[in-house]
mmCIF file of C-alpha atoms in Angstrom:
data_model
loop_
_atom_site.group_PDB
_atom_site.id
_atom_site.type_symbol
_atom_site.label_atom_id
_atom_site.label_comp_id
_atom_site.label_asym_id
_atom_site.label_seq_id
_atom_site.Cartn_x
_atom_site.Cartn_y
_atom_site.Cartn_z
ATOM 1 C CA UNK A 289 18.997 -5.691 20.509
ATOM 2 C CA UNK A 290 18.293 -4.418 17.004
ATOM 3 C CA UNK A 291 15.542 -5.828 14.871
ATOM 4 C CA UNK A 292 14.994 -5.403 11.172
ATOM 5 C CA UNK A 293 11.482 -4.640 10.051
ATOM 6 C CA UNK A 294 10.090 -6.654 7.175
ATOM 7 C CA UNK A 295 7.200 -4.220 6.747
ATOM 8 C CA UNK A 296 7.192 -2.409 3.420
ATOM 9 C CA UNK A 297 8.241 1.220 3.369
ATOM 10 C CA UNK A 298 5.447 3.626 4.221
ATOM 11 C CA UNK A 299 3.659 4.877 1.150
ATOM 12 C CA UNK A 300 3.484 8.654 0.842
ATOM 13 C CA UNK A 301 1.041 9.052 -2.024
ATOM 14 C CA UNK A 302 1.528 12.836 -1.979
ATOM 15 C CA UNK A 303 5.137 12.277 -3.066
ATOM 16 C CA UNK A 304 4.248 9.906 -5.928
ATOM 17 C CA UNK A 305 2.913 12.658 -8.141
ATOM 18 C CA UNK A 306 1.498 11.771 -11.528
ATOM 19 C CA UNK A 307 2.226 8.199 -12.614
ATOM 20 C CA UNK A 308 2.399 7.626 -16.364
ATOM 21 C CA UNK A 309 2.437 4.423 -18.399
ATOM 22 C CA UNK A 310 4.051 4.435 -21.831
ATOM 23 C CA UNK A 311 3.977 1.488 -24.229
ATOM 24 C CA UNK A 312 6.273 0.670 -27.110
ATOM 25 C CA UNK A 313 7.698 -2.347 -28.872
ATOM 26 C CA UNK A 314 11.189 -3.081 -30.035
ATOM 27 C CA UNK A 315 12.117 -5.168 -33.053
ATOM 28 C CA UNK A 316 14.367 -8.124 -32.260
ATOM 29 C CA UNK A 317 15.526 -11.045 -34.425
ATOM 30 C CA UNK A 318 12.600 -13.000 -32.919
ATOM 31 C CA UNK A 319 10.025 -10.290 -33.710
ATOM 32 C CA UNK A 320 8.588 -7.345 -31.808
ATOM 33 C CA UNK A 321 8.870 -7.359 -28.005
ATOM 34 C CA UNK A 322 6.287 -5.246 -26.128
ATOM 35 C CA UNK A 323 7.483 -2.973 -23.307
ATOM 36 C CA UNK A 324 5.831 -0.773 -20.698
ATOM 37 C CA UNK A 325 7.501 2.066 -18.847
ATOM 38 C CA UNK A 326 5.844 3.226 -15.633
ATOM 39 C CA UNK A 327 7.237 6.271 -13.874
ATOM 40 C CA UNK A 328 6.321 9.401 -11.972
ATOM 41 C CA UNK A 329 6.536 12.822 -13.536
ATOM 42 C CA UNK A 330 8.225 13.970 -10.314
ATOM 43 C CA UNK A 331 5.458 16.469 -9.653
ATOM 44 C CA UNK A 332 4.495 15.184 -6.202
ATOM 45 C CA UNK A 333 4.431 17.209 -3.003
ATOM 46 C CA UNK A 334 8.139 16.659 -2.331
ATOM 47 C CA UNK A 335 9.167 17.254 -5.949
ATOM 48 C CA UNK A 336 11.535 15.057 -7.957
ATOM 49 C CA UNK A 337 13.810 14.494 -4.932
ATOM 50 C CA UNK A 338 11.038 12.650 -3.039
ATOM 51 C CA UNK A 339 9.895 10.567 -6.005
ATOM 52 C CA UNK A 340 12.383 7.657 -5.811
ATOM 53 C CA UNK A 341 11.555 6.799 -2.185
ATOM 54 C CA UNK A 342 7.812 7.139 -2.802
ATOM 55 C CA UNK A 343 7.896 4.855 -5.857
ATOM 56 C CA UNK A 344 10.130 2.364 -4.061
ATOM 57 C CA UNK A 345 7.556 2.254 -1.248
ATOM 58 C CA UNK A 346 4.806 1.561 -3.784
ATOM 59 C CA UNK A 347 6.842 -1.209 -5.387
ATOM 60 C CA UNK A 348 7.787 -2.844 -2.083
ATOM 61 C CA UNK A 349 4.074 -3.052 -1.157
ATOM 62 C CA UNK A 350 3.618 -5.140 -4.298
ATOM 63 C CA UNK A 351 6.583 -7.369 -3.432
ATOM 64 C CA UNK A 352 8.826 -5.912 -6.135
ATOM 65 C CA UNK A 353 12.496 -5.229 -5.543
ATOM 66 C CA UNK A 354 14.358 -2.493 -7.353
ATOM 67 C CA UNK A 355 17.879 -2.439 -8.653
ATOM 68 C CA UNK A 356 20.105 -4.862 -10.437
ATOM 69 C CA UNK A 357 18.222 -7.939 -9.232
ATOM 70 C CA UNK A 358 17.420 -8.928 -12.785
ATOM 71 C CA UNK A 359 14.095 -9.410 -14.480
ATOM 72 C CA UNK A 360 11.330 -11.111 -12.512
ATOM 73 C CA UNK A 361 8.986 -13.436 -14.416
ATOM 74 C CA UNK A 362 5.529 -12.786 -12.964
ATOM 75 C CA UNK A 363 4.253 -15.899 -14.754
ATOM 76 C CA UNK A 364 6.229 -17.983 -12.255
ATOM 77 C CA UNK A 365 4.680 -16.114 -9.298
ATOM 78 C CA UNK A 366 0.871 -16.428 -9.483
ATOM 79 C CA UNK A 367 0.427 -14.744 -6.071
ATOM 80 C CA UNK A 368 2.264 -11.592 -7.193
ATOM 81 C CA UNK A 369 -0.336 -8.789 -7.004
ATOM 82 C CA UNK A 370 0.670 -7.185 -10.308
ATOM 83 C CA UNK A 371 -1.344 -7.679 -13.467
ATOM 84 C CA UNK A 372 -1.750 -6.516 -17.026
ATOM 85 C CA UNK A 373 -5.220 -6.596 -18.560
ATOM 86 C CA UNK A 374 -5.488 -6.002 -22.299
ATOM 87 C CA UNK A 375 -8.792 -5.458 -24.101
ATOM 88 C CA UNK A 376 -9.515 -4.017 -27.556
ATOM 89 C CA UNK A 377 -8.274 -0.424 -27.607
ATOM 90 C CA UNK A 378 -7.141 -0.286 -23.981
ATOM 91 C CA UNK A 379 -4.946 -1.866 -21.333
ATOM 92 C CA UNK A 380 -4.528 -1.542 -17.577
ATOM 93 C CA UNK A 381 -1.640 -2.128 -15.196
ATOM 94 C CA UNK A 382 -2.872 -3.040 -11.720
ATOM 95 C CA UNK A 383 -1.028 -3.491 -8.450
ATOM 96 C CA UNK A 384 -1.593 -2.361 -4.863
ATOM 97 C CA UNK A 385 -2.004 1.407 -5.072
ATOM 98 C CA UNK A 386 -2.118 1.514 -8.889
ATOM 99 C CA UNK A 387 -4.876 1.044 -11.432
ATOM 100 C CA UNK A 388 -3.437 2.748 -14.488
ATOM 101 C CA UNK A 389 -5.305 2.544 -17.755
ATOM 102 C CA UNK A 390 -3.682 3.470 -21.042
ATOM 103 C CA UNK A 391 -4.287 3.311 -24.780
ATOM 104 C CA UNK A 392 -1.565 1.151 -26.347
ATOM 105 C CA UNK A 393 -0.264 1.647 -29.854
ATOM 106 C CA UNK A 394 -1.446 -0.832 -32.491
ATOM 107 C CA UNK A 395 2.145 -2.093 -32.892
ATOM 108 C CA UNK A 396 2.418 -2.739 -29.123
ATOM 109 C CA UNK A 397 -0.951 -4.504 -29.118
ATOM 110 C CA UNK A 398 0.132 -6.749 -32.012
ATOM 111 C CA UNK A 399 3.353 -7.633 -30.167
ATOM 112 C CA UNK A 400 1.427 -8.409 -26.950
ATOM 113 C CA UNK A 401 -1.058 -10.564 -28.864
ATOM 114 C CA UNK A 402 1.796 -12.480 -30.498
ATOM 115 C CA UNK A 403 3.847 -12.982 -27.309
ATOM 116 C CA UNK A 404 1.261 -13.102 -24.521
ATOM 117 C CA UNK A 405 3.343 -10.866 -22.243
ATOM 118 C CA UNK A 406 4.878 -7.423 -21.895
ATOM 119 C CA UNK A 407 8.138 -6.386 -20.238
ATOM 120 C CA UNK A 408 7.533 -3.789 -17.519
ATOM 121 C CA UNK A 409 10.133 -1.296 -16.361
ATOM 122 C CA UNK A 410 8.765 0.516 -13.290
ATOM 123 C CA UNK A 411 11.212 3.342 -12.705
ATOM 124 C CA UNK A 412 11.866 4.892 -9.318
ATOM 125 C CA UNK A 413 13.688 7.690 -11.161
ATOM 126 C CA UNK A 414 11.283 10.481 -12.156
ATOM 127 C CA UNK A 415 10.722 11.285 -15.816
ATOM 128 C CA UNK A 416 13.642 13.464 -16.797
ATOM 129 C CA UNK A 417 12.570 15.419 -19.779
ATOM 130 C CA UNK A 418 11.109 15.270 -23.198
ATOM 131 C CA UNK A 419 7.472 14.729 -23.934
ATOM 132 C CA UNK A 420 6.050 11.589 -22.302
ATOM 133 C CA UNK A 421 5.063 9.307 -25.141
ATOM 134 C CA UNK A 422 7.691 10.586 -27.593
ATOM 135 C CA UNK A 423 9.308 7.330 -28.791
ATOM 136 C CA UNK A 424 12.868 8.680 -28.736
ATOM 137 C CA UNK A 425 12.485 10.246 -25.272
ATOM 138 C CA UNK A 426 10.875 7.073 -23.895
ATOM 139 C CA UNK A 427 13.629 4.851 -25.325
ATOM 140 C CA UNK A 428 16.383 7.125 -24.023
ATOM 141 C CA UNK A 429 14.865 7.242 -20.522
ATOM 142 C CA UNK A 430 13.983 3.527 -20.319
ATOM 143 C CA UNK A 431 17.406 2.391 -21.529
ATOM 144 C CA UNK A 432 19.418 4.800 -19.382
ATOM 145 C CA UNK A 433 21.668 3.030 -16.866
ATOM 146 C CA UNK A 434 20.364 5.222 -14.025
ATOM 147 C CA UNK A 435 16.789 4.165 -14.838
ATOM 148 C CA UNK A 436 17.482 0.443 -15.180
ATOM 149 C CA UNK A 437 19.694 0.190 -12.092
ATOM 150 C CA UNK A 438 16.953 1.669 -9.887
ATOM 151 C CA UNK A 439 13.849 0.133 -11.479
ATOM 152 C CA UNK A 440 11.743 -2.952 -10.893
ATOM 153 C CA UNK A 441 11.749 -5.053 -14.051
ATOM 154 C CA UNK A 442 9.356 -7.875 -14.749
ATOM 155 C CA UNK A 443 7.756 -9.893 -17.479
ATOM 156 C CA UNK A 444 3.979 -9.664 -17.090
ATOM 157 C CA UNK A 445 1.668 -12.251 -18.642
ATOM 158 C CA UNK A 446 -1.293 -10.654 -20.369
ATOM 159 C CA UNK A 447 -4.804 -11.265 -19.112
ATOM 160 C CA UNK A 448 -7.872 -10.576 -21.190
ATOM 161 C CA UNK A 449 -11.608 -10.646 -20.678
ATOM 162 C CA UNK A 450 -13.231 -13.849 -21.831
ATOM 163 C CA UNK A 451 -16.691 -13.919 -23.263
#
């Protein structure tokens, strides 16, 4: 008899390498939409070849599927252990195994304040070139079919500290 394990993939943190978060916004007819790209630089112990499996293991621990499953709305799933905290001058993406702080651009912050959410693309594909943070390199990587077809994509409601 064969059984299928529902346990998430084992997480090999040594293969994750450096995780980076890049923020940008894109103008649409309805105004700016804020985006986040999370990905590994592919500099883990197993190199770029080990990165996809390591990131997929990280994502599965958070209950996130990768691939062409569409965009998940985290606002509809309050138990999902993924969050986005935005405070003046800084933001943080949190999930099991990740507490990544970053300094968003003023344009991204304005778009987040206006919309109350950001669209996250968490790529299993390692960063493939160009300077992380360069708007053209980020857009090319984030919109590449190979990135989108192997990424977890979700809309994350923004949390903030209340006084």
